[in-house]
XYZ file of C-alpha atoms in Angstrom:
627
model
C 114.754 163.352 144.676
C 116.133 162.490 141.507
C 119.673 163.888 141.793
C 122.581 161.484 141.262
C 126.066 162.202 143.148
C 128.878 161.269 141.252
C 132.539 160.884 142.838
C 136.173 159.702 141.411
C 135.972 156.497 143.596
C 134.355 153.448 144.014
C 130.622 155.626 144.675
C 131.166 156.708 140.836
C 130.528 153.611 139.747
C 127.827 152.617 142.157
C 125.555 155.775 141.788
C 126.374 155.349 137.702
C 124.427 152.092 138.305
C 121.694 153.384 140.311
C 121.152 155.785 137.059
C 121.172 153.341 134.852
C 118.168 151.249 136.670
C 116.354 154.131 137.984
C 115.998 155.524 134.428
C 112.790 155.214 132.695
C 114.602 152.063 130.684
C 111.861 149.303 132.281
C 108.515 151.419 131.777
C 105.859 151.655 128.888
C 106.192 154.319 126.485
C 103.936 156.942 126.094
C 101.796 157.984 123.109
C 104.952 160.076 121.784
C 108.617 158.539 121.766
C 111.089 160.363 123.991
C 114.225 160.104 123.917
C 116.342 159.974 127.296
C 118.927 162.431 128.120
C 121.613 162.833 130.891
C 122.602 165.678 132.358
C 126.174 165.601 133.933
C 126.008 168.575 136.163
C 129.945 169.465 137.449
C 129.395 172.989 139.000
C 129.891 176.026 137.130
C 127.789 179.600 137.505
C 124.554 177.804 136.286
C 123.880 175.959 138.809
C 125.032 178.822 142.054
C 122.616 180.231 144.250
C 123.572 183.275 146.135
C 124.056 183.222 149.932
C 122.898 184.909 152.710
C 125.588 187.764 151.648
C 124.223 187.870 148.046
C 127.579 186.410 146.727
C 127.095 182.744 144.216
C 127.880 179.533 145.412
C 127.703 176.268 144.340
C 125.226 174.441 146.581
C 124.591 170.413 146.470
C 120.903 169.146 145.613
C 119.918 171.856 144.670
C 119.685 172.338 141.352
C 117.031 169.301 140.629
C 114.741 170.497 143.517
C 114.596 173.582 141.641
C 114.206 172.293 138.719
C 111.086 170.423 139.364
C 109.810 174.227 140.257
C 109.498 175.781 136.957
C 107.202 174.442 134.816
C 108.732 175.343 131.152
C 111.752 172.852 132.950
C 109.465 170.256 134.122
C 105.891 168.457 133.399
C 105.394 167.526 136.664
C 101.848 166.670 136.063
C 102.573 164.124 133.448
C 105.815 162.851 135.204
C 104.061 161.791 138.142
C 101.078 160.330 136.191
C 104.413 158.233 134.625
C 106.919 157.478 137.276
C 105.830 159.042 140.184
C 107.475 161.279 142.094
C 110.875 160.188 142.111
C 111.089 159.385 138.397
C 113.062 161.485 136.028
C 112.407 165.113 135.305
C 110.447 165.471 132.105
C 110.436 168.483 129.654
C 106.418 169.741 128.468
C 105.566 169.059 125.654
C 104.300 171.505 122.994
C 102.319 171.222 119.607
C 105.441 171.064 117.356
C 107.204 168.525 119.503
C 108.015 164.761 117.780
C 109.745 163.657 120.766
C 109.098 163.867 124.517
C 112.236 164.868 126.582
C 113.061 163.103 129.691
C 116.115 163.832 131.180
C 118.611 162.250 134.122
C 120.638 165.028 136.196
C 123.726 163.361 137.746
C 125.527 165.774 139.996
C 129.278 165.465 140.752
C 130.496 165.896 144.597
C 132.040 168.173 145.233
C 130.576 170.795 142.351
C 133.540 172.303 140.449
C 134.745 175.432 139.789
C 135.901 175.045 136.421
C 139.209 177.304 136.958
C 139.892 174.432 138.753
C 139.350 171.618 136.056
C 142.228 169.076 135.695
C 143.130 166.300 133.179
C 141.570 164.383 135.374
C 138.574 165.653 135.509
C 138.410 165.644 132.058
C 138.520 161.709 132.579
C 136.027 161.413 135.107
C 133.344 162.913 132.699
C 134.429 160.960 129.612
C 134.303 157.626 132.216
C 130.971 158.842 133.312
C 129.663 159.406 129.729
C 131.190 155.769 128.600
C 128.883 154.021 131.587
C 125.398 155.423 130.514
C 126.227 155.408 126.295
C 124.001 152.571 125.782
C 121.531 153.475 128.177
C 120.756 157.487 126.567
C 120.603 159.288 123.862
C 122.197 161.993 124.408
C 124.567 163.754 126.852
C 124.184 167.401 128.264
C 127.429 168.717 130.566
C 126.884 171.524 132.578
C 129.839 173.080 133.529
C 131.401 176.543 134.340
C 132.452 178.576 131.396
C 136.470 179.288 132.551
C 137.352 176.364 130.891
C 134.708 175.024 129.566
C 136.452 174.673 125.929
C 139.356 172.894 127.593
C 136.664 170.212 127.915
C 134.850 170.576 124.887
C 138.025 169.866 122.959
C 139.820 167.579 125.263
C 136.428 165.466 125.512
C 136.163 165.628 121.206
C 139.403 163.961 121.272
C 138.566 161.758 123.943
C 135.505 160.054 123.110
C 136.271 157.862 119.788
C 133.533 156.816 117.427
C 131.480 158.853 118.784
C 127.752 158.200 117.577
C 126.072 159.923 120.444
C 125.306 163.943 120.621
C 127.455 165.467 123.803
C 126.775 169.435 124.066
C 128.427 170.994 126.910
C 126.650 174.164 128.394
C 126.671 176.296 131.104
C 125.535 180.449 131.006
C 127.260 183.676 132.861
C 124.269 184.324 135.376
C 122.798 181.115 137.518
C 119.726 179.660 136.368
C 117.093 180.195 138.650
C 117.741 184.045 138.484
C 115.092 185.961 137.119
C 117.419 187.411 134.399
C 119.888 184.393 133.562
C 121.101 182.981 130.142
C 121.020 179.849 132.205
C 117.521 178.883 131.660
C 117.484 178.979 127.396
C 121.369 177.507 127.652
C 120.108 174.608 129.520
C 116.857 173.988 127.610
C 117.884 174.297 123.732
C 120.668 171.835 124.736
C 117.940 169.298 125.783
C 115.871 169.570 122.920
C 119.032 169.410 120.063
C 120.337 166.114 122.403
C 116.979 164.650 122.252
C 115.783 165.615 118.178
C 118.554 165.943 116.187
C 121.835 163.019 115.149
C 124.539 165.243 115.753
C 127.546 162.378 116.548
C 129.842 165.246 118.129
C 131.116 166.988 121.131
C 129.744 170.650 120.787
C 129.153 173.629 122.989
C 126.117 175.326 123.128
C 125.648 179.461 124.156
C 123.924 182.136 123.232
C 121.266 180.828 120.036
C 124.617 178.798 118.536
C 125.557 175.371 118.866
C 129.176 174.656 117.782
C 131.607 172.458 117.558
C 133.380 171.877 120.771
C 137.065 171.566 119.471
C 136.071 174.911 117.270
C 135.861 177.524 120.287
C 136.649 179.653 122.807
C 135.495 181.724 125.381
C 135.298 185.560 123.829
C 133.319 187.424 126.760
C 133.290 187.371 130.836
C 130.139 189.481 130.572
C 128.091 188.704 127.305
C 125.156 185.837 126.397
C 127.428 185.450 123.807
C 129.778 184.787 125.582
C 131.194 181.183 123.313
C 132.497 181.769 119.637
C 133.684 179.777 116.720
C 135.908 181.936 114.985
C 136.991 179.551 112.251
C 133.573 177.470 111.271
C 130.582 177.938 111.399
C 127.667 177.576 114.048
C 126.315 173.508 113.567
C 122.970 175.121 114.008
C 120.829 178.121 115.207
C 118.295 177.879 117.841
C 116.172 180.996 116.636
C 112.216 180.022 116.624
C 112.926 177.219 114.642
C 116.362 174.995 115.521
C 118.351 174.784 111.722
C 120.890 172.762 111.579
C 123.733 172.556 109.309
C 123.608 168.958 108.611
C 126.409 169.479 106.108
C 128.540 170.760 108.210
C 128.499 167.566 110.800
C 131.896 165.713 111.532
C 131.222 161.811 111.252
C 132.957 158.980 112.297
C 133.712 157.264 109.386
C 135.212 154.049 110.742
C 133.762 150.238 111.587
C 134.327 151.324 115.231
C 132.905 150.972 118.406
C 132.902 153.756 120.715
C 135.181 153.640 123.275
C 136.961 156.445 125.784
C 140.489 156.776 125.523
C 140.853 157.677 129.011
C 145.274 158.833 129.477
C 146.386 161.975 128.279
C 149.673 163.390 127.935
C 150.646 166.370 131.096
C 153.732 167.453 129.151
C 152.913 169.792 127.639
C 152.209 173.424 127.139
C 151.054 176.413 125.515
C 153.931 179.397 124.523
C 153.261 182.491 123.401
C 155.848 184.358 121.372
C 156.405 188.605 122.087
C 158.982 190.961 121.668
C 161.888 190.279 123.165
C 161.775 187.076 124.613
C 164.813 185.655 124.930
C 166.197 182.806 124.334
C 166.190 181.586 127.831
C 162.816 181.520 128.551
C 162.604 179.842 125.362
C 165.122 176.962 126.483
C 163.920 176.770 129.909
C 160.144 175.938 128.600
C 161.182 173.010 126.378
C 163.392 171.217 128.579
C 162.282 168.071 130.116
C 159.903 166.550 130.685
C 157.908 168.373 128.385
C 156.755 166.629 125.423
C 154.738 168.547 122.967
C 154.052 172.297 123.037
C 151.846 175.087 121.167
C 153.683 177.926 120.322
C 151.761 180.907 119.077
C 152.887 182.989 116.960
C 152.473 185.933 115.177
C 149.721 187.081 111.848
C 149.905 183.326 109.733
C 152.854 181.940 111.932
C 155.368 183.862 112.270
C 158.379 185.081 114.783
C 161.359 187.458 114.463
C 163.226 186.458 111.733
C 166.445 187.940 113.318
C 166.138 185.634 116.460
C 168.072 182.877 115.024
C 168.898 181.712 119.117
C 165.613 181.556 119.197
C 164.816 179.129 115.927
C 168.113 176.625 116.855
C 165.822 176.693 120.770
C 163.254 174.784 118.448
C 165.201 173.149 115.965
C 167.186 171.132 119.198
C 163.782 170.230 120.610
C 162.407 169.233 117.524
C 165.752 166.750 117.173
C 164.870 165.330 120.840
C 161.090 164.892 119.776
C 159.406 167.177 121.438
C 156.504 168.093 118.965
C 156.307 172.414 118.621
C 152.855 172.953 117.198
C 152.755 176.472 115.380
C 148.871 178.426 115.989
C 148.162 181.931 115.172
C 147.199 184.321 117.794
C 144.939 185.387 116.047
C 140.931 185.143 116.571
C 140.759 184.248 113.201
C 142.788 182.743 110.504
C 145.609 180.065 110.414
C 149.146 179.769 109.819
C 150.744 179.020 106.972
C 154.432 179.641 104.733
C 153.350 183.069 103.442
C 155.871 184.737 104.460
C 159.855 183.376 105.545
C 159.890 182.876 109.222
C 157.199 180.408 108.757
C 159.508 178.671 106.736
C 162.061 178.584 108.938
C 159.854 177.571 111.932
C 159.182 174.646 109.390
C 162.305 174.021 108.673
C 163.362 173.440 112.841
C 160.848 170.808 112.925
C 158.030 172.781 113.787
C 154.179 171.620 112.358
C 151.305 173.314 111.620
C 148.486 173.404 113.541
C 146.471 174.964 110.446
C 143.504 177.248 112.183
C 143.129 174.913 115.493
C 142.281 177.059 118.359
C 145.078 177.228 121.228
C 142.644 174.897 123.374
C 141.956 172.236 120.531
C 146.002 171.863 120.030
C 147.123 171.725 123.478
C 144.598 168.854 124.022
C 144.819 167.237 120.809
C 148.235 166.906 121.995
C 148.129 166.192 125.206
C 145.846 162.852 123.052
C 147.742 162.141 120.481
C 151.347 161.593 122.439
C 149.352 159.641 124.854
C 149.273 156.814 122.253
C 151.878 154.814 122.903
C 151.317 152.968 119.700
C 152.168 155.042 117.706
C 155.775 156.650 117.087
C 156.957 159.789 116.896
C 156.673 160.481 113.116
C 152.944 158.756 112.922
C 152.166 161.594 116.589
C 153.198 164.835 114.274
C 151.432 163.262 111.048
C 148.302 162.825 113.001
C 149.147 166.120 114.905
C 148.380 167.739 111.268
C 145.165 165.346 110.366
C 141.900 166.273 111.164
C 140.943 163.991 113.224
C 137.664 165.381 115.036
C 136.623 168.619 112.860
C 139.253 170.801 114.907
C 140.811 172.148 111.920
C 140.896 173.252 108.651
C 141.023 170.263 105.937
C 139.467 171.300 102.348
C 135.420 173.048 103.284
C 132.136 171.275 103.122
C 130.204 171.092 100.167
C 128.458 174.767 99.905
C 125.051 175.454 98.232
C 127.339 176.227 94.857
C 128.630 172.649 94.753
C 125.202 170.922 94.769
C 124.799 171.646 90.663
C 122.318 168.142 90.986
C 120.105 169.950 93.222
C 120.408 173.676 91.622
C 119.845 171.228 88.074
C 115.918 170.562 89.673
C 115.368 173.563 91.021
C 115.559 175.463 88.171
C 113.220 172.963 85.734
C 110.967 173.706 88.838
C 111.513 177.553 88.455
C 112.782 177.564 92.252
C 114.972 180.221 92.585
C 115.640 180.985 96.608
C 118.165 179.878 98.591
C 115.815 178.701 101.563
C 113.489 176.796 98.466
C 116.147 174.784 97.251
C 117.638 173.625 100.730
C 114.086 172.424 101.402
C 114.640 170.890 97.814
C 117.590 168.631 98.499
C 115.939 167.241 101.776
C 113.639 165.822 100.100
C 115.981 164.074 96.984
C 118.321 163.527 99.055
C 116.912 160.793 101.412
C 114.920 159.685 97.974
C 117.713 158.841 95.957
C 119.468 157.739 98.672
C 117.266 154.884 99.399
C 117.083 153.850 95.845
C 120.436 153.208 95.647
C 120.286 151.435 98.715
C 117.295 149.293 97.115
C 119.193 148.972 94.090
C 122.489 148.230 95.543
C 123.949 151.103 93.423
C 127.061 151.616 95.677
C 128.762 153.836 92.755
C 125.450 155.932 93.156
C 125.989 156.369 96.813
C 128.976 157.903 96.517
C 127.816 159.956 93.986
C 125.512 161.584 95.856
C 127.195 161.876 98.959
C 129.656 163.793 96.307
C 126.965 165.973 95.782
C 126.172 166.641 99.336
C 123.821 164.113 100.611
C 124.120 164.283 104.313
C 124.082 160.005 104.069
C 121.959 159.857 107.504
C 119.002 162.350 106.053
C 116.078 161.086 107.026
C 112.583 160.384 104.933
C 109.323 162.012 105.827
C 108.784 158.512 108.325
C 112.506 159.649 109.698
C 113.724 157.115 108.238
C 117.220 157.416 107.090
C 119.284 155.065 104.106
C 121.217 152.521 107.028
C 117.645 152.113 107.616
C 116.524 150.512 104.364
C 119.929 148.736 104.187
C 118.818 147.069 107.377
C 115.394 145.831 105.796
C 117.603 144.661 102.230
C 119.834 142.825 104.108
C 123.409 143.354 101.326
C 126.110 143.446 103.955
C 128.209 145.323 101.098
C 125.220 148.340 100.939
C 125.718 148.416 104.718
C 129.615 149.048 105.161
C 128.690 151.740 102.374
C 126.314 153.583 104.418
C 128.547 153.338 107.284
C 132.095 154.310 106.083
C 129.934 157.330 104.657
C 129.968 157.955 107.968
C 125.804 157.039 108.713
C 124.919 156.916 112.544
C 123.420 153.539 113.947
C 121.324 155.934 116.233
C 119.098 157.614 113.921
C 115.352 156.418 115.580
C 113.006 156.963 112.736
C 108.843 157.638 113.803
C 108.000 154.214 114.836
C 111.122 154.600 117.349
C 113.309 151.733 115.381
C 117.080 151.956 115.297
C 118.926 150.412 111.688
C 119.229 147.748 114.769
C 116.051 146.949 114.837
C 115.131 146.358 111.296
C 118.022 144.451 111.303
C 116.466 141.755 113.959
C 113.107 141.873 112.876
C 114.290 140.273 109.215
C 117.196 138.191 111.032
C 119.767 139.772 109.154
C 122.959 137.925 111.400
C 126.202 139.660 109.471
C 124.683 143.030 109.678
C 123.728 142.502 113.198
C 127.193 141.597 113.998
C 128.608 144.533 111.743
C 126.385 147.605 113.338
C 127.030 146.214 116.922
C 131.116 146.590 115.637
C 130.302 150.127 115.090
C 128.289 150.942 118.767
C 125.023 149.638 117.756
C 122.636 148.868 120.870
C 118.618 148.086 121.281
C 117.131 150.886 122.052
C 113.573 151.490 124.151
C 111.681 149.962 127.086
C 112.904 146.339 128.232
C 110.041 145.305 128.883
C 108.923 145.580 124.756
C 112.530 143.605 123.466
C 110.617 141.050 126.186
C 107.263 140.697 125.078
C 108.871 140.544 121.429
C 111.309 137.534 122.402
C 108.611 135.816 124.358
C 106.676 135.828 120.886
C 109.543 133.993 119.490
C 110.093 131.917 121.841
C 106.191 131.216 121.265
C 106.248 130.421 118.057
C 109.750 128.194 118.614
C 111.740 131.108 116.152
C 114.963 130.123 117.316
C 116.284 131.967 114.563
C 115.010 135.106 115.857
C 116.105 134.648 119.346
C 119.824 134.128 117.191
C 118.911 137.842 116.538
C 118.201 138.842 119.436
C 121.682 137.077 121.015
C 123.636 138.811 118.333
C 122.446 141.758 119.240
C 123.539 141.092 123.769
C 119.865 140.801 124.591
C 118.793 139.975 127.677
C 116.426 136.275 127.768
C 115.894 137.041 131.218
C 114.391 140.227 130.186
C 110.885 139.861 131.540
C 107.466 141.055 129.449
C 104.503 142.935 131.377
C 103.062 139.726 132.784
C 106.613 138.991 134.125
C 107.070 136.071 131.766
C 110.729 135.262 129.602
C 111.439 133.638 127.015
C 112.115 130.615 128.603
C 108.278 130.749 130.624
C 106.516 130.765 126.881
C 108.917 128.244 125.258
C 107.730 125.925 128.117
C 103.869 127.306 127.647
C 104.230 126.003 123.894
C 106.546 123.261 124.280
C 108.796 124.495 121.681
C 112.214 121.773 122.820
C 114.363 123.379 120.316
C 113.629 126.651 121.765
C 114.197 125.462 124.790
C 117.688 124.024 124.511
C 118.905 127.586 123.082
C 117.682 129.102 125.850
C 118.981 126.587 128.588
C 122.242 127.001 126.255
C 122.455 130.763 126.926
C 122.367 130.032 130.568
C 119.007 131.705 130.580
C 117.792 131.082 135.044
C 114.706 128.460 135.201
C 113.997 129.412 138.437
C 112.142 132.838 137.089
C 109.117 133.441 138.887
C 106.403 135.162 136.429
C 103.796 137.357 137.914
C 101.559 134.627 139.853
C 104.466 132.820 140.788
C 104.862 130.452 138.211
C 108.706 128.764 136.634
C 108.474 127.900 133.424
C 108.125 123.951 134.805
C 105.199 125.253 136.191
C 103.636 126.641 133.336
C 105.133 123.516 130.740
C 103.465 121.185 133.686
C 100.326 123.151 133.687
C 99.878 122.869 129.929
C 101.150 119.331 129.364
C 103.753 120.292 127.335
C 105.718 116.840 127.553
C 109.209 117.369 126.054
C 109.394 120.961 127.689
C 108.378 119.431 131.119
C 111.404 116.630 130.319
C 113.730 119.306 129.409
C 112.922 121.865 132.426
C 112.400 118.806 134.851
C 116.900 117.802 133.897
C 118.212 121.187 134.651
C 119.391 121.774 137.594
C 117.512 125.347 138.391
C 120.041 128.567 138.182
C 119.928 131.493 140.104
C 119.042 134.697 138.530
C 121.826 136.907 140.271
C 121.762 139.726 137.454
C 124.339 137.931 134.816
C 122.725 136.160 131.903
C 123.812 135.126 128.677
C 127.701 135.409 130.250
C 126.578 139.293 130.456
C 126.048 141.725 133.166
């Protein structure tokens, strides 16, 4: 049964390796492109079952077993034919689907009640995502609802330079109850994660995909239990899934995905209430406290006649305690409109703008843990929009898109829907034309008009795909700085890295790898391409694969490695290159032949000479100096 345990200790790493090795990476693809999603089942109501007394309880090794029985959650016939009974779960394919969704479930042990979640558990989840990051296209975290927004907010900061979607979801009613919101929440999360490039930590609940660090739980009973009060949904899942790509917050730095697995625990929430005493405030602000989220009235106000309380904030700020002011209201933000807010600013309290309590608290824990930053830098970053958690300007609205409007007017198009559809046609064409023309100024202009830099054309290709074929490094770097995604696959299942490799643009490959790109798809298919290059003596192509961190011991379908093929075709320079990269020489193909056996059988004299001089190297699972 495809349920894998995750624990805090050694078993966590071992089970994650088992999950990766038993995913579908080593299998051939079907006729429809596939997306692979990892589900981290941490616990919560969504997977609970009722005991003999009718009480909901978490139960190990149940969720996958039951999911296999639900035809809308698992295509048993296809899965058995393709993978066997122990393979991943597979969503059924509908006529409108562009990708088949495969998903593995990593079950935590023990399963958590989310009210018991701690910072250690956030770190645990983040590290599991890190270990599996290159092997899956997206991640879904099944989580209890009570502290779900805290986890979503914390992960949004901890997962630095995130390039893939992470969706956290749960339910108010267990997924296996006859009337449950869990089925729709889970199913929609899987479909969105598999089909849409939204490189954010998100929350899906009801019919809305929301930015994780903008959400709060607003109801204990409603199926619409979460809301994003100060920011619109990133997507809505109705009959069609409608994504607001202009609202997506994309990383714009040339950095690789990383997990910041340290958090400062000396943080807290202090809510102002009538008649709060200065003694209580003073006690709260004493060491070891280092950061406080201050929840004030309205637009950031406290009683104006409470100099005793303000002096406590002033003294704490002087000691280096970072105090962040946010409103107690569900919507809106703090501002310096009123005198009490100004008094707080003068006392050293900084604005948290429109952050939720969950976002402000977890951001404080994240920022304060950055030992390389001094106090002033930390104060600065608390007021900086790091992951879309606070309003800093606004995304382009339809009224801003005067370029599209001008075309719409000439075509006598007036409806909002048609104008938005026109933008999805015009912008990819103009972006791609600017890439081919190497016109960086036009790329900047188009982004200013509201173009989504990762928008796809009809073949699913982005401007970055085109740039990686064209080979101009400056254009690629420009697109990456604008937030272009390195992970988007076109309709042929090719990423920008695939194009850079197959056009041998080595500097571009290195840049993409620096930004977190990695080879996608079946290992056998990658092995087949490397074998073709080795057979042709194409060392330049093999260097491209080397820069892309490929494994030169990877076999193709007949069990042969690139060294087998180079030996068979007597490609001496290729053999030397592969041997210099530590490729094992004793690897056997499906008929039991080593590279030397093939060279001797084919009469490849140079190959025989080179391989005969080489001590057999065992394939220990470490090749090219990589694990």
